[in-house]
PDB file of C-alpha atoms in Angstrom:
ATOM      1  CA  MET A   1     -14.448 -26.282  61.570  1.00 62.00           C
ATOM      2  CA  ARG A   2     -11.007 -27.633  60.888  1.00 74.00           C
ATOM      3  CA  GLN A   3      -8.544 -26.128  58.447  1.00 79.00           C
ATOM      4  CA  GLU A   4      -8.364 -27.722  55.026  1.00 81.00           C
ATOM      5  CA  THR A   5      -5.274 -27.817  52.799  1.00 84.00           C
ATOM      6  CA  PHE A   6      -5.695 -28.299  49.033  1.00 84.00           C
ATOM      7  CA  ASP A   7      -3.149 -29.824  46.691  1.00 86.00           C
ATOM      8  CA  LEU A   8      -3.097 -27.498  43.669  1.00 83.00           C
ATOM      9  CA  SER A   9      -0.210 -29.179  41.876  1.00 86.00           C
ATOM     10  CA  HIS A  10      -2.561 -30.750  39.307  1.00 88.00           C
ATOM     11  CA  ASP A  11      -4.483 -29.102  36.470  1.00 86.00           C
ATOM     12  CA  ILE A  12      -7.861 -30.056  37.988  1.00 87.00           C
ATOM     13  CA  THR A  13      -8.803 -30.065  41.696  1.00 86.00           C
ATOM     14  CA  LEU A  14     -12.187 -31.449  42.763  1.00 87.00           C
ATOM     15  CA  VAL A  15     -13.843 -30.376  46.036  1.00 85.00           C
ATOM     16  CA  TYR A  16     -16.500 -32.857  47.204  1.00 86.00           C
ATOM     17  CA  GLY A  17     -18.374 -33.645  50.367  1.00 84.00           C
ATOM     18  CA  ALA A  18     -21.786 -34.236  51.858  1.00 87.00           C
ATOM     19  CA  ASN A  19     -24.530 -31.636  51.787  1.00 86.00           C
ATOM     20  CA  GLY A  20     -23.916 -28.801  54.206  1.00 82.00           C
ATOM     21  CA  THR A  21     -20.153 -29.316  54.492  1.00 82.00           C
ATOM     22  CA  GLY A  22     -19.431 -25.902  52.949  1.00 82.00           C
ATOM     23  CA  LYS A  23     -18.592 -26.565  49.310  1.00 84.00           C
ATOM     24  CA  SER A  24     -20.797 -23.766  47.977  1.00 82.00           C
ATOM     25  CA  SER A  25     -19.761 -21.446  50.824  1.00 84.00           C
ATOM     26  CA  PHE A  26     -16.106 -22.033  49.977  1.00 85.00           C
ATOM     27  CA  CYS A  27     -16.672 -21.181  46.293  1.00 84.00           C
ATOM     28  CA  GLU A  28     -18.729 -18.108  47.193  1.00 85.00           C
ATOM     29  CA  ALA A  29     -15.975 -16.968  49.576  1.00 86.00           C
ATOM     30  CA  LEU A  30     -13.543 -17.136  46.658  1.00 85.00           C
ATOM     31  CA  GLU A  31     -16.060 -15.222  44.546  1.00 85.00           C
ATOM     32  CA  VAL A  32     -16.369 -12.442  47.126  1.00 86.00           C
ATOM     33  CA  ALA A  33     -12.597 -12.214  47.600  1.00 86.00           C
ATOM     34  CA  MET A  34     -11.871 -12.050  43.857  1.00 87.00           C
ATOM     35  CA  LEU A  35     -14.944 -10.282  42.449  1.00 85.00           C
ATOM     36  CA  GLY A  36     -16.341  -8.375  45.418  1.00 85.00           C
ATOM     37  CA  SER A  37     -19.847  -9.773  44.791  1.00 85.00           C
ATOM     38  CA  ILE A  38     -21.800 -13.041  44.635  1.00 82.00           C
ATOM     39  CA  SER A  39     -23.811 -13.754  41.505  1.00 78.00           C
ATOM     40  CA  GLU A  40     -26.246 -16.053  43.350  1.00 79.00           C
ATOM     41  CA  ALA A  41     -27.153 -13.226  45.752  1.00 80.00           C
ATOM     42  CA  GLN A  42     -27.748 -10.908  42.817  1.00 80.00           C
ATOM     43  CA  VAL A  43     -29.958 -13.464  41.082  1.00 76.00           C
ATOM     44  CA  LYS A  44     -32.033 -13.954  44.247  1.00 81.00           C
ATOM     45  CA  ARG A  45     -32.034 -10.180  44.874  1.00 86.00           C
ATOM     46  CA  VAL A  46     -30.731 -10.638  48.398  1.00 84.00           C
ATOM     47  CA  ASP A  47     -28.464  -8.114  50.059  1.00 85.00           C
ATOM     48  CA  GLN A  48     -24.936  -9.484  49.933  1.00 81.00           C
ATOM     49  CA  ARG A  49     -24.265  -8.844  53.625  1.00 82.00           C
ATOM     50  CA  THR A  50     -27.462 -10.681  54.569  1.00 84.00           C
ATOM     51  CA  TYR A  51     -26.659 -13.486  52.139  1.00 82.00           C
ATOM     52  CA  CYS A  52     -23.200 -13.998  53.682  1.00 84.00           C
ATOM     53  CA  ASN A  53     -24.330 -13.878  57.337  1.00 83.00           C
ATOM     54  CA  ASN A  54     -24.306 -17.122  59.302  1.00 79.00           C
ATOM     55  CA  ALA A  55     -27.859 -18.341  59.702  1.00 75.00           C
ATOM     56  CA  ARG A  56     -27.411 -18.799  63.480  1.00 80.00           C
ATOM     57  CA  LEU A  57     -24.957 -16.025  64.387  1.00 82.00           C
ATOM     58  CA  ARG A  58     -26.411 -13.429  61.958  1.00 82.00           C
ATOM     59  CA  ARG A  59     -22.945 -12.202  61.094  1.00 84.00           C
ATOM     60  CA  HIS A  60     -19.905 -13.156  59.023  1.00 83.00           C
ATOM     61  CA  VAL A  61     -16.244 -12.355  58.551  1.00 82.00           C
ATOM     62  CA  ALA A  62     -15.342 -11.051  55.078  1.00 83.00           C
ATOM     63  CA  PRO A  63     -13.010 -13.525  53.371  1.00 85.00           C
ATOM     64  CA  VAL A  64      -9.496 -12.418  52.436  1.00 84.00           C
ATOM     65  CA  LEU A  65      -7.545 -14.139  49.641  1.00 86.00           C
ATOM     66  CA  SER A  66      -3.763 -13.933  49.596  1.00 85.00           C
ATOM     67  CA  ALA A  67      -1.355 -15.132  46.914  1.00 83.00           C
ATOM     68  CA  ARG A  68       2.142 -16.284  47.735  1.00 80.00           C
ATOM     69  CA  GLY A  69       4.810 -15.290  45.247  1.00 75.00           C
ATOM     70  CA  ALA A  70       8.489 -16.086  45.114  1.00 73.00           C
ATOM     71  CA  ASP A  71       9.450 -13.579  47.806  1.00 76.00           C
ATOM     72  CA  GLU A  72       6.318 -12.228  49.483  1.00 81.00           C
ATOM     73  CA  VAL A  73       2.630 -12.751  50.196  1.00 80.00           C
ATOM     74  CA  GLU A  74       0.233 -10.408  48.388  1.00 82.00           C
ATOM     75  CA  VAL A  75      -3.425  -9.850  49.219  1.00 83.00           C
ATOM     76  CA  VAL A  76      -5.648 -10.262  46.144  1.00 82.00           C
ATOM     77  CA  GLN A  77      -7.821  -7.200  45.580  1.00 87.00           C
ATOM     78  CA  PRO A  78     -11.362  -7.799  44.215  1.00 86.00           C
ATOM     79  CA  ASP A  79     -11.603  -7.001  40.493  1.00 86.00           C
ATOM     80  CA  GLU A  80     -14.729  -7.960  38.545  1.00 82.00           C
ATOM     81  CA  SER A  81     -13.236  -7.416  35.075  1.00 80.00           C
ATOM     82  CA  GLU A  82      -9.979  -9.183  35.925  1.00 83.00           C
ATOM     83  CA  TYR A  83     -11.262 -12.388  37.537  1.00 80.00           C
ATOM     84  CA  ARG A  84     -14.806 -12.903  36.178  1.00 77.00           C
ATOM     85  CA  PHE A  85     -13.594 -15.620  33.799  1.00 74.00           C
ATOM     86  CA  CYS A  86     -12.606 -17.789  36.797  1.00 78.00           C
ATOM     87  CA  PHE A  87     -16.232 -18.501  37.788  1.00 75.00           C
ATOM     88  CA  ILE A  88     -19.038 -20.315  35.991  1.00 72.00           C
ATOM     89  CA  GLU A  89     -22.517 -20.267  37.494  1.00 66.00           C
ATOM     90  CA  LYS A  90     -24.262 -23.534  38.365  1.00 65.00           C
ATOM     91  CA  ASN A  91     -27.248 -22.895  36.109  1.00 59.00           C
ATOM     92  CA  ARG A  92     -24.921 -22.359  33.199  1.00 60.00           C
ATOM     93  CA  LEU A  93     -23.395 -25.788  33.741  1.00 64.00           C
ATOM     94  CA  ASP A  94     -26.832 -27.408  33.983  1.00 64.00           C
ATOM     95  CA  ASP A  95     -27.913 -25.857  30.696  1.00 62.00           C
ATOM     96  CA  PHE A  96     -24.614 -26.785  29.067  1.00 64.00           C
ATOM     97  CA  ALA A  97     -25.078 -30.437  30.074  1.00 63.00           C
ATOM     98  CA  ARG A  98     -28.235 -30.531  27.949  1.00 68.00           C
ATOM     99  CA  ILE A  99     -26.771 -28.579  25.029  1.00 65.00           C
ATOM    100  CA  ALA A 100     -27.092 -31.474  22.551  1.00 68.00           C
ATOM    101  CA  ALA A 101     -30.892 -31.189  22.633  1.00 68.00           C
ATOM    102  CA  ARG A 102     -30.822 -27.489  21.685  1.00 72.00           C
ATOM    103  CA  THR A 103     -30.938 -25.876  18.261  1.00 79.00           C
ATOM    104  CA  PRO A 104     -27.682 -24.563  16.759  1.00 78.00           C
ATOM    105  CA  GLY A 105     -28.662 -20.999  17.625  1.00 75.00           C
ATOM    106  CA  ASP A 106     -29.415 -21.935  21.244  1.00 73.00           C
ATOM    107  CA  GLN A 107     -26.156 -23.886  21.424  1.00 73.00           C
ATOM    108  CA  ARG A 108     -24.181 -20.821  20.399  1.00 75.00           C
ATOM    109  CA  GLN A 109     -26.017 -18.722  22.972  1.00 73.00           C
ATOM    110  CA  LEU A 110     -25.362 -21.289  25.724  1.00 68.00           C
ATOM    111  CA  ILE A 111     -21.664 -21.475  24.923  1.00 73.00           C
ATOM    112  CA  ALA A 112     -21.425 -17.678  24.926  1.00 72.00           C
ATOM    113  CA  THR A 113     -23.278 -17.514  28.255  1.00 67.00           C
ATOM    114  CA  LEU A 114     -21.164 -20.298  29.746  1.00 64.00           C
ATOM    115  CA  PHE A 115     -17.930 -18.457  29.111  1.00 68.00           C
ATOM    116  CA  GLY A 116     -19.337 -15.013  29.883  1.00 66.00           C
ATOM    117  CA  VAL A 117     -19.033 -13.658  26.358  1.00 70.00           C
ATOM    118  CA  ASP A 118     -22.741 -13.309  25.581  1.00 70.00           C
ATOM    119  CA  GLN A 119     -22.466  -9.523  25.246  1.00 73.00           C
ATOM    120  CA  PHE A 120     -19.502  -9.899  22.928  1.00 72.00           C
ATOM    121  CA  SER A 121     -21.393 -12.531  20.928  1.00 73.00           C
ATOM    122  CA  GLU A 122     -24.338 -10.147  20.568  1.00 75.00           C
ATOM    123  CA  PHE A 123     -21.938  -7.440  19.435  1.00 74.00           C
ATOM    124  CA  VAL A 124     -20.362  -9.729  16.824  1.00 74.00           C
ATOM    125  CA  ARG A 125     -23.774 -10.571  15.339  1.00 74.00           C
ATOM    126  CA  GLY A 126     -24.057  -6.982  14.184  1.00 73.00           C
ATOM    127  CA  PHE A 127     -21.243  -7.440  11.671  1.00 74.00           C
ATOM    128  CA  ASN A 128     -21.680  -8.548   8.084  1.00 74.00           C
ATOM    129  CA  PRO A 129     -20.606 -12.088   7.174  1.00 73.00           C
ATOM    130  CA  SER A 130     -17.797 -10.641   5.060  1.00 73.00           C
ATOM    131  CA  LEU A 131     -15.700  -7.615   5.940  1.00 69.00           C
ATOM    132  CA  ASP A 132     -13.459  -7.694   2.863  1.00 70.00           C
ATOM    133  CA  GLN A 133     -15.226  -4.726   1.273  1.00 72.00           C
ATOM    134  CA  ASP A 134     -14.648  -2.630   4.397  1.00 70.00           C
ATOM    135  CA  LEU A 135     -11.047  -3.662   4.987  1.00 72.00           C
ATOM    136  CA  MET A 136      -7.972  -2.273   3.316  1.00 71.00           C
ATOM    137  CA  LEU A 137      -6.559  -5.609   2.169  1.00 69.00           C
ATOM    138  CA  VAL A 138      -4.026  -4.003  -0.177  1.00 71.00           C
ATOM    139  CA  GLY A 139      -1.594  -1.684   1.549  1.00 75.00           C
ATOM    140  CA  ALA A 140      -1.172   1.762   0.017  1.00 77.00           C
ATOM    141  CA  GLN A 141       2.571   1.706   0.560  1.00 83.00           C
ATOM    142  CA  ALA A 142       2.801  -1.744  -1.024  1.00 82.00           C
ATOM    143  CA  SER A 143       1.029  -0.416  -4.139  1.00 84.00           C
ATOM    144  CA  GLN A 144       3.346   2.584  -4.246  1.00 87.00           C
ATOM    145  CA  LEU A 145       6.336   0.274  -3.889  1.00 89.00           C
ATOM    146  CA  ALA A 146       5.104  -1.884  -6.784  1.00 89.00           C
ATOM    147  CA  GLN A 147       4.674   1.215  -8.969  1.00 91.00           C
ATOM    148  CA  ARG A 148       8.137   2.467  -8.032  1.00 93.00           C
ATOM    149  CA  ARG A 149       9.601  -0.932  -8.935  1.00 94.00           C
ATOM    150  CA  LEU A 150       7.928  -0.796 -12.353  1.00 93.00           C
ATOM    151  CA  GLN A 151       9.310   2.705 -12.896  1.00 93.00           C
ATOM    152  CA  LEU A 152      12.748   1.535 -11.796  1.00 94.00           C
ATOM    153  CA  ALA A 153      12.612  -1.434 -14.188  1.00 93.00           C
ATOM    154  CA  SER A 154      11.646   0.901 -17.053  1.00 93.00           C
ATOM    155  CA  SER A 155      14.509   3.262 -16.170  1.00 93.00           C
ATOM    156  CA  GLU A 156      16.957   0.356 -16.048  1.00 94.00           C
ATOM    157  CA  GLN A 157      15.850  -0.738 -19.529  1.00 93.00           C
ATOM    158  CA  THR A 158      16.362   2.814 -20.794  1.00 92.00           C
ATOM    159  CA  ILE A 159      19.857   2.924 -19.290  1.00 94.00           C
ATOM    160  CA  THR A 160      20.709  -0.472 -20.799  1.00 93.00           C
ATOM    161  CA  ALA A 161      19.545   0.610 -24.273  1.00 92.00           C
ATOM    162  CA  TYR A 162      21.298   4.013 -24.081  1.00 93.00           C
ATOM    163  CA  PRO A 163      24.677   2.891 -25.559  1.00 92.00           C
ATOM    164  CA  GLN A 164      22.894   1.303 -28.536  1.00 93.00           C
ATOM    165  CA  LYS A 165      20.919   4.491 -29.153  1.00 92.00           C
ATOM    166  CA  ILE A 166      24.110   6.566 -28.991  1.00 93.00           C
ATOM    167  CA  ALA A 167      25.784   4.239 -31.485  1.00 93.00           C
ATOM    168  CA  GLY A 168      22.797   4.550 -33.836  1.00 92.00           C
ATOM    169  CA  VAL A 169      22.845   8.360 -33.635  1.00 92.00           C
ATOM    170  CA  GLU A 170      26.589   8.429 -34.325  1.00 92.00           C
ATOM    171  CA  GLY A 171      26.041   6.217 -37.385  1.00 92.00           C
ATOM    172  CA  LEU A 172      23.390   8.608 -38.729  1.00 92.00           C
ATOM    173  CA  GLU A 173      25.691  11.589 -38.115  1.00 92.00           C
ATOM    174  CA  HIS A 174      28.553   9.921 -39.992  1.00 91.00           C
ATOM    175  CA  ALA A 175      26.314   9.039 -42.960  1.00 92.00           C
ATOM    176  CA  LEU A 176      24.999  12.617 -43.142  1.00 90.00           C
ATOM    177  CA  ALA A 177      28.525  14.046 -43.000  1.00 89.00           C
ATOM    178  CA  GLN A 178      29.644  11.804 -45.883  1.00 90.00           C
ATOM    179  CA  ARG A 179      26.712  12.996 -47.983  1.00 88.00           C
ATOM    180  CA  MET A 180      27.601  16.630 -47.345  1.00 86.00           C
ATOM    181  CA  SER A 181      31.385  16.340 -47.684  1.00 86.00           C
ATOM    182  CA  PRO A 182      33.048  12.939 -48.189  1.00 88.00           C
ATOM    183  CA  GLY A 183      35.900  12.426 -45.760  1.00 88.00           C
ATOM    184  CA  ALA A 184      34.736  15.135 -43.342  1.00 88.00           C
ATOM    185  CA  THR A 185      33.513  14.524 -39.818  1.00 91.00           C
ATOM    186  CA  TYR A 186      30.048  15.395 -38.560  1.00 90.00           C
ATOM    187  CA  GLN A 187      31.358  18.182 -36.310  1.00 91.00           C
ATOM    188  CA  VAL A 188      33.203  19.795 -39.223  1.00 90.00           C
ATOM    189  CA  CYS A 189      29.974  19.792 -41.240  1.00 90.00           C
ATOM    190  CA  VAL A 190      28.070  21.303 -38.324  1.00 90.00           C
ATOM    191  CA  ASP A 191      30.679  24.067 -37.954  1.00 91.00           C
ATOM    192  CA  TRP A 192      30.522  24.787 -41.712  1.00 88.00           C
ATOM    193  CA  LEU A 193      26.720  24.880 -41.700  1.00 89.00           C
ATOM    194  CA  LEU A 194      26.031  26.715 -38.424  1.00 90.00           C
ATOM    195  CA  GLY A 195      29.315  28.548 -38.002  1.00 90.00           C
ATOM    196  CA  THR A 196      31.675  29.141 -35.097  1.00 90.00           C
ATOM    197  CA  PRO A 197      32.557  32.217 -33.038  1.00 88.00           C
ATOM    198  CA  GLN A 198      35.476  32.785 -35.433  1.00 89.00           C
ATOM    199  CA  GLN A 199      33.726  32.053 -38.754  1.00 88.00           C
ATOM    200  CA  GLN A 200      30.210  32.658 -40.100  1.00 90.00           C
ATOM    201  CA  GLY A 201      28.333  29.541 -41.131  1.00 90.00           C
ATOM    202  CA  ARG A 202      26.741  28.895 -44.467  1.00 89.00           C
ATOM    203  CA  LEU A 203      23.195  28.855 -43.095  1.00 90.00           C
ATOM    204  CA  PRO A 204      23.474  32.265 -41.346  1.00 90.00           C
ATOM    205  CA  TYR A 205      25.021  33.712 -44.529  1.00 90.00           C
ATOM    206  CA  VAL A 206      22.205  32.480 -46.763  1.00 91.00           C
ATOM    207  CA  GLN A 207      19.600  33.585 -44.240  1.00 91.00           C
ATOM    208  CA  ALA A 208      21.158  37.052 -44.144  1.00 90.00           C
ATOM    209  CA  GLN A 209      21.037  37.258 -47.944  1.00 89.00           C
ATOM    210  CA  LEU A 210      17.379  36.276 -47.941  1.00 89.00           C
ATOM    211  CA  ASP A 211      16.515  38.767 -45.240  1.00 90.00           C
ATOM    212  CA  ALA A 212      18.460  41.621 -46.877  1.00 88.00           C
ATOM    213  CA  VAL A 213      16.550  44.378 -48.710  1.00 85.00           C
ATOM    214  CA  PRO A 214      16.975  43.845 -52.491  1.00 80.00           C
ATOM    215  CA  PRO A 215      18.616  46.746 -54.411  1.00 78.00           C
ATOM    216  CA  ALA A 216      16.348  49.164 -56.220  1.00 76.00           C
ATOM    217  CA  ILE A 217      15.844  48.645 -59.971  1.00 73.00           C
ATOM    218  CA  HIS A 218      15.826  51.851 -62.080  1.00 72.00           C
ATOM    219  CA  GLU A 219      14.543  52.481 -65.643  1.00 75.00           C
ATOM    220  CA  VAL A 220      13.316  48.922 -66.222  1.00 78.00           C
ATOM    221  CA  THR A 221      10.065  48.282 -68.048  1.00 83.00           C
ATOM    222  CA  LYS A 222       8.144  45.165 -68.969  1.00 85.00           C
ATOM    223  CA  ALA A 223       9.012  45.542 -72.654  1.00 87.00           C
ATOM    224  CA  GLN A 224      12.721  45.824 -71.898  1.00 87.00           C
ATOM    225  CA  LEU A 225      12.614  42.696 -69.717  1.00 87.00           C
ATOM    226  CA  GLN A 226      10.810  40.732 -72.442  1.00 91.00           C
ATOM    227  CA  ALA A 227      13.360  41.903 -75.041  1.00 90.00           C
ATOM    228  CA  LEU A 228      16.249  40.875 -72.823  1.00 90.00           C
ATOM    229  CA  LEU A 229      14.622  37.496 -72.171  1.00 92.00           C
ATOM    230  CA  ALA A 230      14.126  36.934 -75.925  1.00 94.00           C
ATOM    231  CA  GLU A 231      17.759  37.847 -76.560  1.00 94.00           C
ATOM    232  CA  ALA A 232      18.852  35.384 -73.902  1.00 94.00           C
ATOM    233  CA  TYR A 233      16.810  32.599 -75.554  1.00 94.00           C
ATOM    234  CA  ARG A 234      18.334  33.521 -78.979  1.00 94.00           C
ATOM    235  CA  LEU A 235      21.847  33.383 -77.646  1.00 94.00           C
ATOM    236  CA  GLN A 236      21.137  30.061 -75.948  1.00 93.00           C
ATOM    237  CA  GLY A 237      19.892  28.668 -79.279  1.00 92.00           C
ATOM    238  CA  LEU A 238      23.020  29.857 -81.076  1.00 93.00           C
ATOM    239  CA  TRP A 239      25.165  28.261 -78.396  1.00 93.00           C
ATOM    240  CA  GLN A 240      23.371  24.962 -78.673  1.00 91.00           C
ATOM    241  CA  GLU A 241      23.709  25.068 -82.519  1.00 90.00           C
ATOM    242  CA  SER A 242      27.419  25.838 -82.346  1.00 91.00           C
ATOM    243  CA  SER A 243      27.939  23.115 -79.771  1.00 89.00           C
ATOM    244  CA  GLY A 244      26.226  20.609 -82.097  1.00 87.00           C
ATOM    245  CA  GLN A 245      28.411  21.597 -85.093  1.00 88.00           C
ATOM    246  CA  LEU A 246      31.566  21.275 -83.026  1.00 88.00           C
ATOM    247  CA  ALA A 247      30.498  17.868 -81.846  1.00 85.00           C
ATOM    248  CA  SER A 248      29.850  16.746 -85.457  1.00 85.00           C
ATOM    249  CA  ARG A 249      33.248  17.910 -86.645  1.00 84.00           C
ATOM    250  CA  ALA A 250      34.934  16.223 -83.744  1.00 80.00           C
ATOM    251  CA  GLY A 251      33.285  12.970 -84.790  1.00 75.00           C
ATOM    252  CA  GLU A 252      34.662  13.216 -88.371  1.00 72.00           C
TER     253      GLU A 252
END
């Protein structure tokens, strides 16, 4: 058997030849070197060592695959999970060639089997058609940020309106001060009403008078009070009469 050299500079490389020239053996040698097993032997339930033995010599040499890098040559270690995607079984290709005659469900299954994702496809079927109700589509921090921005906007409006509110309060204070004492300032009126550390205010003075115990009244009866009240009314009548006479004479 002579050595063969393949040109791998193109995206696709075809290996062809007559029956028995070793095409399948070459692919299975790559499969053993990269995966550590041969799927055809597993399907036929044949021991891998027996499957690989030469039919005449009853023995074989385990294939070794090496990869040449920029600086050194590295032997490829078999890894089923790493290199399984590199191989597609013959029966998968045969079924895929007749995929147009299958139902949509069978077509999906064939495609999943062809690319070795049938288990993943079965796993995906267990999900609901829509996952929106189970997903957190609105971030919690984004909602908090939006609320903080609304609070900040409200605070900015309050700060902007603060000078106008202060001006309105000052106007009310000035109007109240003019009602109490024309020409006086609001602070002067406050000091007069509430007082200062040096001077008692009018409000504390009046409150103290109201809270004070009234003086005791001696020798006063109801009859005396009524007599005094009647005398006061009589004197008020005389005063009003005299005031009327004086006004009449002044008019003459």
